[in-house]
């Protein structure tokens, strides 16, 4: 299914706050090819803002669009505070989107009433960063894992117990030893296994993993990542994998989406993005990976300066305050997400070369109409 | 998706180098986290249980009735009158035990009621927030800003001295702090990921509050409640001492102490020392039990 119905305007686009700088949230047209037929999850012009003191707003997520195809793993990366978790939470409407649409398996989640949402949400599950906080310390593991079945009254108690037993065994724990214990008796990695078992109980289609290994020892991280891949293969899952660590994402993701300060910078197949990053921010992120990385452009200085406040983000390109290539245009215009190759999208006025020296890409990008893709069917999102 | 030709060039050392998932991860055989409550806690609990059991079964104990006048016995302690007798010849041990009934009824009764009412409101206010929270918090604030003892004395003086009336007044006053404890504890747990997980799994609000939050809020509420019982016992004792609680022939810790200090009995300080001592030990035990329990659960939660 393609998200292309112009009649379905985003629910509350009218409530989107006036933006600083020109070309705000309102309807940067999306490049063709961004959305795929048969995507399980489509996020379109997603905006999430939180109230901040003195009538201001935290621009946590600003006009983010991407989709996740059936069976793929999409990595969502960026520095701390860039809005990754908020994006994940807004997808299942734990954080209420300010505007934008989320379509899951043909259903527009952003338009559902409470009961329909409750039902639809069972097919998208979340796995959290803090494995211990995500398990109720007062409940036994068997009850924690059985809870989804108990909520929906699925099966007889005996069937439930069998399913719980299977799930706990599947994530690599010994059921008889684990079932009657409470979470604080387990290590972080083991707690994360329990969380994964619980997330799988309702047969979800999509699992949003919010930095599932960031809180774990390095030695345990690989085990949990492998477990996730195994579960993905076994149950035919689609993963939205959030991480601030590019190295972690690379190994598990088919495609990566890079976020900076609430905006999407770059989107493309992992190998391709890692080999030829087009957005200066992606380059900087790659350069900050400690391992030697021959493909990353070494001539780019690592990210200098601090992330600006999402309460008062820079006009134009949000990365401009730290970007070594920033020019006047970057202050004036928000760079729209643009196709720069098959499956490759970047939001930069002067994207780095994907197949040649940077200068050519720069001069091409500096023309008044930046690479106008033939816009077919993406709807305007705000008046 | 198109495979990129020179993908390998960028290959990072595989962070996720595949380690076979161990078929069966070992689960810690015994957890190091089983913190001890300590022997002092158990002594305190034992004392509280003893006092409660004695009060409940006072009628079955081989002791004189609290109003039994035995003119023959001496004031000092003896085998049949371990605490001695008062100036009317009533067995002091018996009076202290029967007198504990009023204190315990008022103490536990009022806090139980306060905990049910304040706890229920606190759970809902803490989880739902919004207008309900604003209103209940405002009410609790109003109750808190009354001078409690003065209020208690005034109401007892004008409304009556039946133990259930005093229980009810103390319960209303105790509702406010218990509400705040439960509310703030609820707020802190409501932000935890496991509550969010329950929400995304489709749990109803009622289910989240009762299954996810209540069991976590319980320890704080109970430990705070134990300290509340001590405060309520003091409040009742004060009323009793002032003659504003149960009427004269019925003993209560407060009125035994008051009688013991009246001029005729002043010659024998044990008449008021014994009830004071028992009351003090009970208050101490309640405070210790509440405090230890609180720290015990804080430690466990601190790990999380
Ligand atoms: N409920 C909220 N109210 C106000 N601001 C919020 C709220 N939730 C998130 N934010 C803000 O929104 C921004 C994005 O937060 P988010 O948690 O999505 O970042 P993140 O990319 O997940 O970071 P991290 O890597 O630290 O998890 C942050 O500046 C954060 O402070
Ligand atoms: S738009 Fe300008 S400031 Fe932003 S990343 Fe591109 S070059 Fe840098
Ligand atoms: Mg996060």
XYZ file of C-alpha atoms and ligand atoms in Angstrom:
727
model
C 0.000 0.000 0.000
C 1.277 3.405 -0.798
C 0.553 6.264 1.470
C -0.798 8.575 -1.072
C -4.296 9.489 -0.187
C -4.465 13.247 -0.382
C -7.883 13.274 1.219
C -6.527 12.098 4.525
C -5.006 15.193 5.929
C -3.069 14.732 9.132
C -5.293 14.765 12.123
C -4.166 17.843 13.859
C -2.005 19.615 11.389
C -3.721 22.810 12.341
C -2.274 22.620 15.808
C 1.294 22.597 14.555
C 2.991 25.600 15.989
C 4.387 28.332 13.805
C 7.941 27.422 13.014
C 10.985 29.574 13.323
C 12.589 30.211 10.007
C 11.193 29.699 6.554
C 9.921 26.463 5.190
C 8.876 24.999 8.476
C 7.117 21.766 9.050
C 4.497 22.574 6.539
C 4.655 20.086 3.774
C 8.086 19.718 2.433
C 7.087 17.469 -0.464
C 8.452 14.002 -0.115
C 10.780 12.555 -2.720
C 9.413 9.790 -4.920
C 10.461 6.321 -3.948
C 10.582 7.130 -0.272
C 7.591 4.942 0.402
C 7.307 1.384 -0.787
C 4.352 -0.700 -1.753
C 3.697 -3.246 0.892
C 5.441 -1.390 3.698
C 4.170 -2.546 7.098
C 4.730 0.743 8.769
C 4.636 4.159 7.185
C 5.468 7.327 9.039
C 4.520 10.461 7.182
C 5.361 14.024 8.183
C 5.463 13.027 11.811
C 5.696 15.962 14.189
C 5.874 15.617 17.967
C 6.124 18.642 20.175
C 6.014 18.826 23.939
C 5.008 21.823 25.970
C 7.955 23.562 27.589
C 7.983 26.202 30.294
C 6.960 29.744 29.438
C 4.694 28.707 26.608
C 7.487 27.350 24.465
C 7.647 23.958 22.834
C 10.156 21.161 22.627
C 10.497 20.262 18.973
C 11.284 16.630 19.622
C 10.365 15.300 16.183
C 9.881 17.593 13.205
C 8.502 16.359 9.910
C 9.956 12.880 9.875
C 8.899 10.498 7.109
C 10.023 6.970 6.404
C 8.591 3.518 6.026
C 9.543 0.067 7.154
C 9.079 -2.807 4.761
C 7.789 -6.189 5.700
C 10.520 -8.278 7.242
C 13.241 -5.672 7.169
C 15.167 -4.072 9.995
C 15.330 -0.321 9.874
C 17.946 1.231 12.120
C 17.174 4.654 13.561
C 20.310 6.376 14.781
C 21.360 9.717 16.155
C 22.810 11.364 19.196
C 21.070 11.327 22.521
C 18.049 13.614 22.562
C 17.540 13.726 18.808
C 14.045 12.299 19.079
C 14.552 8.625 18.317
C 12.570 7.355 21.279
C 9.900 9.960 20.735
C 9.529 8.787 17.146
C 9.126 5.200 18.342
C 6.697 6.203 21.035
C 4.688 8.413 18.700
C 4.298 5.532 16.267
C 2.338 3.580 18.842
C 0.830 6.810 20.112
C 2.283 6.648 23.548
C 3.426 10.175 22.832
C 0.640 11.895 20.959
C 1.798 13.068 17.540
C 1.246 16.774 17.063
C 0.649 16.120 13.403
C 1.475 13.606 10.739
C 0.273 10.145 9.963
C 1.328 6.693 10.998
C -0.049 3.833 8.945
C 0.445 0.319 10.188
C -0.557 -2.624 8.043
C -3.169 -0.575 6.249
C -4.588 1.019 9.385
C -4.004 4.649 10.141
C -3.000 4.501 13.792
C -3.165 8.237 14.130
C -6.893 8.147 13.386
C -7.962 5.323 15.683
C -10.221 5.588 18.672
C -9.025 4.260 22.039
C -10.409 0.732 21.715
C -9.278 0.243 18.129
C -5.865 1.607 19.064
C -5.621 -0.784 21.993
C -6.326 -3.641 19.617
C -3.989 -2.460 16.859
C -1.157 -1.818 19.286
C -0.872 -5.453 20.225
C 0.742 -6.037 16.849
C 3.445 -3.461 17.476
C 5.473 -4.084 20.576
C 8.171 -2.095 22.293
C 11.407 -3.296 23.830
C 13.003 -0.781 26.119
C 16.487 0.399 26.847
C 16.442 -0.236 30.573
C 15.723 -3.926 30.903
C 15.122 -3.749 34.618
C 12.758 -0.804 34.597
C 10.715 -2.499 31.914
C 9.819 -5.417 34.175
C 7.592 -5.048 37.210
C 9.831 -5.765 40.211
C 6.943 -7.199 42.212
C 5.796 -9.798 39.744
C 7.143 -13.217 38.956
C 8.659 -13.846 35.565
C 5.913 -16.294 34.608
C 3.258 -13.666 35.327
C 5.179 -10.949 33.516
C 5.508 -13.011 30.376
C 1.932 -14.308 30.604
C 0.479 -10.833 31.134
C -0.254 -10.089 27.456
C -2.199 -13.355 27.199
C -3.983 -12.652 30.446
C -4.987 -9.188 29.291
C -6.521 -10.547 26.126
C -7.819 -13.725 27.728
C -6.125 -15.880 25.151
C -6.219 -19.607 25.696
C -6.828 -21.653 28.783
C -4.513 -21.300 31.757
C -2.776 -24.512 30.724
C -2.278 -23.290 27.165
C -0.975 -20.004 28.458
C 1.503 -21.706 30.691
C 2.717 -23.791 27.783
C 3.159 -20.703 25.630
C 5.017 -18.924 28.392
C 7.220 -21.954 28.813
C 7.957 -22.028 25.091
C 8.676 -18.311 24.952
C 11.002 -18.308 27.944
C 12.831 -21.303 26.565
C 13.022 -19.677 23.140
C 14.839 -16.651 24.516
C 17.384 -18.929 26.109
C 16.304 -19.100 29.730
C 15.579 -22.179 31.774
C 11.857 -22.033 32.452
C 11.830 -24.072 35.627
C 14.599 -22.011 37.182
C 13.303 -18.655 36.010
C 9.526 -18.823 36.192
C 9.005 -18.122 39.862
C 11.741 -15.558 40.283
C 11.395 -11.808 40.239
C 13.243 -9.487 37.867
C 15.789 -8.196 40.363
C 17.202 -11.688 40.615
C 18.342 -11.538 36.996
C 21.141 -9.761 35.184
C 20.414 -6.998 32.687
C 20.875 -9.322 29.741
C 18.560 -11.899 31.229
C 15.956 -9.221 31.930
C 16.194 -8.160 28.304
C 15.550 -11.761 27.283
C 12.444 -11.762 29.456
C 11.309 -8.505 27.836
C 11.771 -10.035 24.423
C 9.775 -13.106 25.431
C 6.977 -10.879 26.661
C 7.005 -8.750 23.515
C 6.549 -11.836 21.371
C 3.561 -13.255 23.232
C 0.962 -11.394 21.183
C 2.513 -12.390 17.843
C 3.470 -8.858 16.873
C 4.314 -7.893 13.342
C 6.570 -4.995 14.212
C 8.855 -4.729 17.208
C 10.264 -1.328 18.060
C 13.528 -1.874 19.894
C 14.513 1.295 21.728
C 18.224 0.930 22.347
C 17.753 -2.622 23.601
C 21.428 -3.216 24.226
C 22.686 0.228 25.257
C 22.356 -0.535 28.949
C 24.092 -3.895 28.706
C 27.681 -4.984 29.063
C 29.478 -5.123 25.760
C 29.946 -8.858 26.166
C 26.192 -9.331 26.489
C 25.208 -6.936 23.703
C 26.114 -9.312 20.912
C 24.135 -12.111 22.516
C 20.999 -10.004 22.718
C 21.440 -8.746 19.161
C 21.768 -12.332 17.978
C 18.706 -13.303 19.929
C 16.746 -10.487 18.284
C 17.877 -11.646 14.860
C 16.923 -15.219 15.672
C 13.503 -14.149 16.882
C 13.073 -11.982 13.827
C 13.801 -14.908 11.550
C 11.727 -17.361 13.536
C 8.626 -15.216 13.913
C 8.881 -13.167 10.740
C 9.230 -9.879 12.561
C 9.872 -6.453 11.218
C 12.165 -4.394 13.412
C 12.545 -0.699 13.976
C 15.855 -0.700 15.740
C 16.738 2.478 17.609
C 20.322 3.098 18.702
C 22.754 5.907 19.170
C 25.592 3.638 18.186
C 26.136 3.251 14.466
C 28.289 0.177 14.924
C 25.455 -1.679 16.625
C 22.920 -0.659 14.008
C 25.067 -1.560 11.077
C 25.169 -5.235 11.887
C 21.499 -5.672 12.353
C 19.894 -3.229 9.926
C 18.975 -3.522 6.301
C 18.503 0.217 6.081
C 19.421 3.060 8.380
C 17.738 6.357 9.075
C 19.908 9.031 10.652
C 18.247 11.670 12.811
C 19.566 14.935 14.103
C 17.706 17.228 16.468
C 14.274 15.979 15.516
C 14.835 15.793 11.795
C 15.690 12.996 9.448
C 19.095 13.597 7.816
C 19.719 10.572 5.756
C 18.045 7.330 4.841
C 19.375 4.438 2.828
C 20.642 0.869 2.741
C 23.064 0.374 5.633
C 26.051 -0.735 3.633
C 25.581 2.066 1.181
C 25.191 4.741 3.827
C 28.202 3.470 5.719
C 30.301 3.272 2.604
C 29.275 6.611 1.138
C 27.590 8.855 3.667
C 26.033 11.858 1.965
C 25.009 14.016 4.900
C 27.764 15.826 6.785
C 26.242 14.685 10.032
C 26.349 11.027 9.000
C 29.975 11.486 8.057
C 30.715 12.959 11.439
C 28.844 10.161 13.191
C 30.779 7.561 11.265
C 34.018 9.324 12.013
C 33.244 9.102 15.702
C 33.122 5.315 15.611
C 36.307 4.194 17.282
C 37.068 1.306 14.928
C 39.214 2.043 11.899
C 36.906 2.727 9.049
C 38.600 3.202 5.724
C 35.476 4.221 3.882
C 34.371 7.071 6.074
C 35.610 10.401 4.875
C 38.562 11.134 7.078
C 38.968 14.702 6.023
C 35.881 15.753 7.899
C 36.447 17.016 11.389
C 34.490 15.173 14.036
C 31.408 16.923 15.293
C 32.322 20.070 17.140
C 30.120 21.916 19.569
C 27.028 20.925 21.466
C 23.620 19.962 20.212
C 21.393 23.043 20.210
C 18.290 22.970 22.361
C 15.260 21.349 20.767
C 13.242 24.140 22.364
C 14.859 26.664 20.076
C 16.322 24.733 17.155
C 18.389 26.549 14.510
C 16.524 27.865 11.507
C 17.014 26.210 8.167
C 19.147 23.138 8.524
C 19.313 22.151 12.149
C 22.832 20.828 11.775
C 24.189 24.111 10.460
C 25.611 25.257 13.793
C 28.012 22.326 13.723
C 28.315 21.633 10.030
C 31.701 22.358 8.433
C 30.007 23.058 5.088
C 27.287 25.392 6.288
C 26.475 28.340 4.055
C 23.936 31.119 4.025
C 21.345 28.952 2.329
C 21.532 26.474 5.192
C 20.316 29.220 7.526
C 17.536 30.336 5.239
C 16.019 27.142 3.963
C 15.168 23.868 5.527
C 16.799 21.241 3.332
C 14.065 18.895 2.079
C 14.538 15.167 1.988
C 15.791 14.500 -1.528
C 16.518 11.361 -3.517
C 20.179 11.142 -4.427
C 20.210 7.624 -5.736
C 18.246 4.425 -5.631
C 16.882 4.092 -2.127
C 19.134 6.918 -0.995
C 17.653 10.038 0.573
C 19.347 12.955 2.191
C 18.209 16.235 3.672
C 21.094 18.563 2.897
C 21.558 21.451 0.515
C 25.080 20.332 -0.264
C 25.165 16.578 0.105
C 28.546 14.945 -0.034
C 29.394 13.078 -3.148
C 27.896 9.670 -3.419
C 29.843 8.913 -6.566
C 32.270 11.726 -7.076
C 34.130 14.581 -5.441
C 32.145 16.677 -3.058
C 32.506 19.839 -5.072
C 30.327 18.579 -7.888
C 27.583 17.569 -5.535
C 27.897 20.902 -3.840
C 27.556 22.908 -7.005
C 24.683 20.787 -8.175
C 22.935 21.243 -4.900
C 23.406 24.984 -4.812
C 21.158 25.618 -7.776
C 17.988 27.430 -6.726
C 15.779 24.427 -7.330
C 17.522 21.579 -5.619
C 17.179 18.422 -7.669
C 13.462 18.673 -8.214
C 12.195 15.136 -8.145
C 9.024 14.467 -10.006
C 6.488 14.713 -7.286
C 3.701 12.306 -7.940
C 1.556 11.371 -5.107
C 2.620 12.710 -1.786
C -0.038 14.848 -0.234
C 0.536 18.247 1.250
C 0.358 17.885 4.983
C -0.523 21.298 6.232
C -2.373 24.268 4.888
C 17.315 -3.091 -1.755
C 20.291 -2.659 -4.044
C 23.419 -4.180 -2.611
C 26.202 -1.676 -2.736
C 29.228 -2.857 -4.660
C 31.877 -1.755 -2.229
C 30.010 -2.513 0.904
C 32.762 -4.732 2.135
C 35.207 -1.888 2.038
C 33.329 -0.277 4.854
C 32.879 -3.405 6.847
C 33.289 -2.603 10.464
C 34.482 -5.301 12.753
C 31.290 -7.152 13.354
C 30.138 -6.030 16.741
C 27.517 -8.668 16.623
C 29.915 -11.450 15.727
C 27.565 -14.265 16.122
C 27.824 -16.021 19.377
C 25.561 -18.963 19.537
C 22.750 -18.197 21.897
C 23.326 -20.509 24.768
C 20.560 -23.047 24.718
C 19.846 -22.516 28.337
C 21.212 -19.521 30.122
C 22.071 -20.156 33.686
C 19.849 -18.452 36.165
C 21.475 -17.372 39.408
C 20.867 -20.125 41.892
C 20.538 -17.891 44.874
C 20.260 -14.178 44.603
C 22.621 -11.931 46.450
C 19.874 -9.371 46.642
C 17.951 -10.933 49.482
C 18.601 -8.195 51.990
C 17.959 -8.874 55.632
C 15.483 -6.839 57.598
C 17.619 -7.346 60.671
C 16.964 -8.860 64.056
C 15.788 -5.559 65.520
C 12.971 -5.477 63.011
C 11.828 -8.939 64.001
C 11.992 -8.098 67.706
C 9.836 -5.057 67.005
C 7.372 -7.138 65.005
C 7.304 -9.773 67.745
C 6.510 -7.102 70.298
C 3.712 -5.653 68.206
C 2.270 -9.132 67.685
C 2.510 -9.875 71.392
C 0.689 -6.684 72.324
C -1.985 -7.297 69.707
C -2.498 -10.943 70.684
C -2.709 -10.058 74.373
C -5.261 -7.365 73.605
C -7.380 -9.619 71.427
C -7.339 -12.533 73.874
C -7.302 -10.456 77.047
C -10.560 -12.046 78.181
C -9.025 -15.526 77.992
C -5.881 -14.710 79.919
C -5.596 -15.943 83.508
C -5.732 -12.422 84.870
C -8.201 -10.430 86.926
C -10.760 -8.327 85.160
C -9.659 -4.727 84.769
C -12.412 -3.585 87.126
C -11.910 -6.346 89.661
C -11.241 -4.767 93.032
C -8.965 -6.917 95.172
C -8.655 -5.020 98.417
C -6.357 -7.603 99.908
C -3.509 -7.194 97.504
C -0.657 -4.825 98.069
C 0.229 -2.077 95.675
C 3.604 -3.508 94.696
C 4.098 -6.225 92.141
C 3.555 -9.826 93.039
C 3.088 -13.112 91.246
C -0.628 -12.652 90.779
C -0.311 -8.957 90.022
C 2.931 -8.580 88.051
C 2.514 -4.812 87.736
C 0.892 -4.482 91.149
C -2.471 -2.817 91.630
C -3.696 0.739 91.603
C -5.041 2.576 94.627
C -8.448 0.955 94.167
C -6.864 -2.496 94.154
C -7.397 -3.141 90.442
C -4.792 -5.312 88.755
C -2.568 -2.964 86.779
C -1.321 -5.648 84.364
C -4.886 -6.442 83.437
C -5.738 -2.768 83.087
C -2.783 -2.119 80.831
C -3.727 -5.045 78.601
C -7.404 -4.170 78.448
C -6.425 -0.538 78.048
C -4.339 -1.418 74.997
C -7.531 -2.430 73.228
C -8.701 1.132 72.840
C -5.278 2.326 71.721
C -4.870 -0.458 69.182
C -8.417 -0.219 67.891
C -8.099 3.489 67.350
C -4.511 3.263 66.089
C -4.886 0.436 63.588
C -8.515 1.194 62.787
C -7.973 4.816 61.886
C -4.872 4.141 59.808
C -6.577 1.263 58.035
C -9.469 3.498 57.081
C -7.122 6.327 56.168
C -5.031 4.001 54.057
C -8.011 2.629 52.187
C -9.455 6.066 51.471
C -6.220 8.004 51.027
C -4.524 5.163 49.211
C -7.348 4.706 46.751
C -7.527 8.419 46.019
C -3.728 8.630 45.846
C -3.491 5.800 43.324
C -6.074 7.329 41.059
C -4.735 10.861 41.422
C -1.166 9.714 40.830
C -1.975 7.647 37.791
C -4.648 9.753 36.128
C -3.365 13.172 37.180
C -5.479 15.941 35.685
C -8.516 17.386 37.376
C -9.037 14.546 39.852
C -5.478 14.979 41.063
C -5.880 18.727 41.369
C -9.065 18.436 43.411
C -7.939 15.634 45.740
C -4.570 17.269 46.313
C -6.285 20.507 47.224
C -8.548 18.713 49.691
C -5.589 16.888 51.217
C -3.783 20.181 51.530
C -6.688 21.699 53.404
C -6.808 18.752 55.809
C -3.059 18.935 56.333
C -3.145 22.580 57.207
C -5.539 22.090 60.144
C -3.762 21.893 63.476
C -4.505 18.195 63.914
C -4.469 17.793 67.670
C -6.479 20.926 68.276
C -9.023 19.738 65.744
C -9.125 16.348 67.402
C -9.667 17.806 70.872
C -12.347 20.154 69.672
C -14.261 17.538 67.744
C -13.959 14.960 70.529
C -15.193 17.485 73.061
C -18.224 18.465 71.037
C -19.120 15.297 69.138
C -18.533 12.612 71.710
C -16.045 10.192 73.089
C -17.009 6.835 71.600
C -13.912 5.060 70.305
C -15.294 4.808 66.796
C -15.859 8.531 66.640
C -12.268 9.152 67.617
C -11.155 6.532 65.108
C -13.107 8.261 62.399
C -11.706 11.698 63.163
C -8.129 10.424 63.231
C -8.799 8.472 60.036
C -9.892 11.617 58.248
C -6.837 13.501 59.424
C -4.547 10.589 58.497
C -6.035 10.311 55.028
C -4.164 13.386 53.845
C -0.553 12.322 54.511
C -1.309 8.752 53.413
C -2.806 10.146 50.236
C 0.383 12.082 49.533
C 2.642 9.105 50.161
C 0.661 6.849 47.865
C 0.235 9.551 45.251
C 3.918 10.399 44.963
C 4.914 6.752 44.962
C 2.329 6.106 42.256
C 3.663 8.957 40.149
C 7.179 7.593 40.313
C 6.112 4.083 39.332
C 3.697 5.273 36.666
C 6.682 6.628 34.747
C 8.478 3.315 34.694
C 8.780 1.383 31.489
C 6.884 -1.622 32.798
C 3.765 0.512 33.089
C 4.286 1.704 29.545
C 4.770 -1.912 28.490
C 1.465 -2.858 30.099
C -0.218 0.014 28.280
C 1.138 -1.017 24.916
C 0.032 -4.582 25.575
C -3.493 -3.269 25.988
C -3.977 -3.433 29.755
C -6.888 -1.372 31.026
C -6.209 1.479 33.403
C -7.778 -0.486 36.212
C -5.540 -3.436 35.502
C -2.452 -1.253 35.359
C -3.267 0.413 38.643
C -4.116 -2.801 40.476
C -1.558 -5.171 38.976
C 1.395 -3.028 38.077
C 1.336 -0.051 40.406
C -0.449 -1.149 43.576
C 1.972 -3.976 44.457
C 4.834 -1.520 44.134
C 3.175 1.212 46.149
C 2.084 -1.163 48.912
C 5.421 -1.402 50.769
C 5.801 2.350 51.104
C 2.172 2.685 52.157
C 2.455 -0.044 54.777
C 5.711 1.137 56.278
C 4.404 4.681 56.422
C 1.148 3.328 57.825
C 2.941 1.615 60.716
C 4.451 4.916 61.724
C 0.991 6.417 61.293
C -0.410 3.863 63.752
C 2.117 5.050 66.330
C 1.079 8.658 65.787
C -2.608 7.736 66.035
C -1.963 5.877 69.295
C -0.251 8.950 70.679
C -3.203 11.074 69.582
C -5.701 8.771 71.249
C -3.518 8.583 74.338
C -3.446 12.337 74.532
C -7.225 12.542 74.287
C -7.534 9.814 76.892
C -5.137 11.583 79.173
C -7.224 14.704 78.867
C -10.349 12.689 79.603
C -11.703 13.176 76.098
C -11.593 9.548 75.012
C -13.339 6.469 76.434
C -15.153 7.108 79.692
C -13.704 6.367 83.105
C -14.304 2.730 84.091
C -13.039 1.465 80.766
C -9.244 1.540 80.892
C -7.083 3.034 78.192
C -3.392 3.735 78.278
C -4.046 7.440 78.428
C -6.505 7.367 81.280
C -4.469 4.868 83.341
C -1.510 7.214 83.065
C -3.719 10.142 84.011
C -5.100 8.310 87.043
C -1.606 7.254 88.058
C -0.593 10.857 88.153
C -3.554 12.016 90.177
C -2.646 13.151 93.661
C -3.871 10.179 95.702
C -1.755 7.733 93.802
C 1.287 9.914 93.469
C 2.986 7.880 96.132
C 3.326 4.943 93.734
C 4.873 6.070 90.444
C 4.641 2.522 89.003
C 0.956 3.053 88.370
C 1.806 5.414 85.543
C 5.277 4.094 84.767
C 4.003 0.669 83.639
C 1.417 1.875 81.110
C 3.810 4.554 79.893
C 6.545 1.994 79.414
C 4.332 -0.446 77.526
C 2.982 2.338 75.369
C 6.465 3.652 74.698
C 7.744 0.209 73.722
C 4.802 -0.267 71.387
C 5.354 3.113 69.735
C 9.052 2.373 69.408
C 8.337 -1.022 67.888
C 5.913 0.476 65.357
C 8.403 3.150 64.377
C 11.263 0.697 64.062
C 9.186 -1.740 62.033
C 7.974 1.010 59.711
C 11.407 2.520 59.330
C 13.204 -0.758 58.672
C 10.584 -1.820 56.194
C 10.927 1.448 54.356
C 14.687 1.152 54.161
C 14.446 -2.466 53.142
C 12.292 -1.596 50.179
C 14.307 1.494 49.337
C 17.401 -0.629 49.055
C 15.686 -3.095 46.810
C 14.280 -0.389 44.634
C 17.573 1.429 44.626
C 18.993 -1.521 42.783
C 16.496 -1.179 40.027
N 7.460 14.010 27.699
C 8.342 14.933 27.301
N 8.176 16.226 27.656
C 9.050 17.168 27.249
N 10.129 16.918 26.516
C 10.363 15.655 26.132
C 9.489 14.599 26.518
N 9.972 13.443 26.009
C 11.089 13.766 25.340
N 11.335 15.088 25.415
C 12.429 15.811 24.772
O 12.398 15.508 23.417
C 13.702 15.362 22.917
C 13.851 14.021 22.258
O 13.826 13.020 23.243
P 14.016 11.485 22.917
O 13.860 10.758 24.190
O 13.111 11.109 21.819
O 15.503 11.407 22.442
P 16.363 10.123 22.088
O 16.872 10.342 20.728
O 15.584 8.896 22.340
O 17.555 10.238 23.108
P 18.271 9.103 23.942
O 19.340 8.560 23.061
O 18.824 9.870 25.097
O 17.256 8.107 24.347
C 14.647 15.548 24.081
O 15.134 16.858 24.036
C 13.777 15.348 25.260
O 14.236 16.146 26.321
S 22.186 21.735 4.706
Fe 24.023 22.955 4.995
S 24.320 23.002 7.183
Fe 22.896 21.379 6.769
S 24.149 19.589 6.632
Fe 23.894 20.330 4.566
S 25.639 21.647 4.252
Fe 25.524 21.303 6.433
Mg 15.768 7.296 23.750
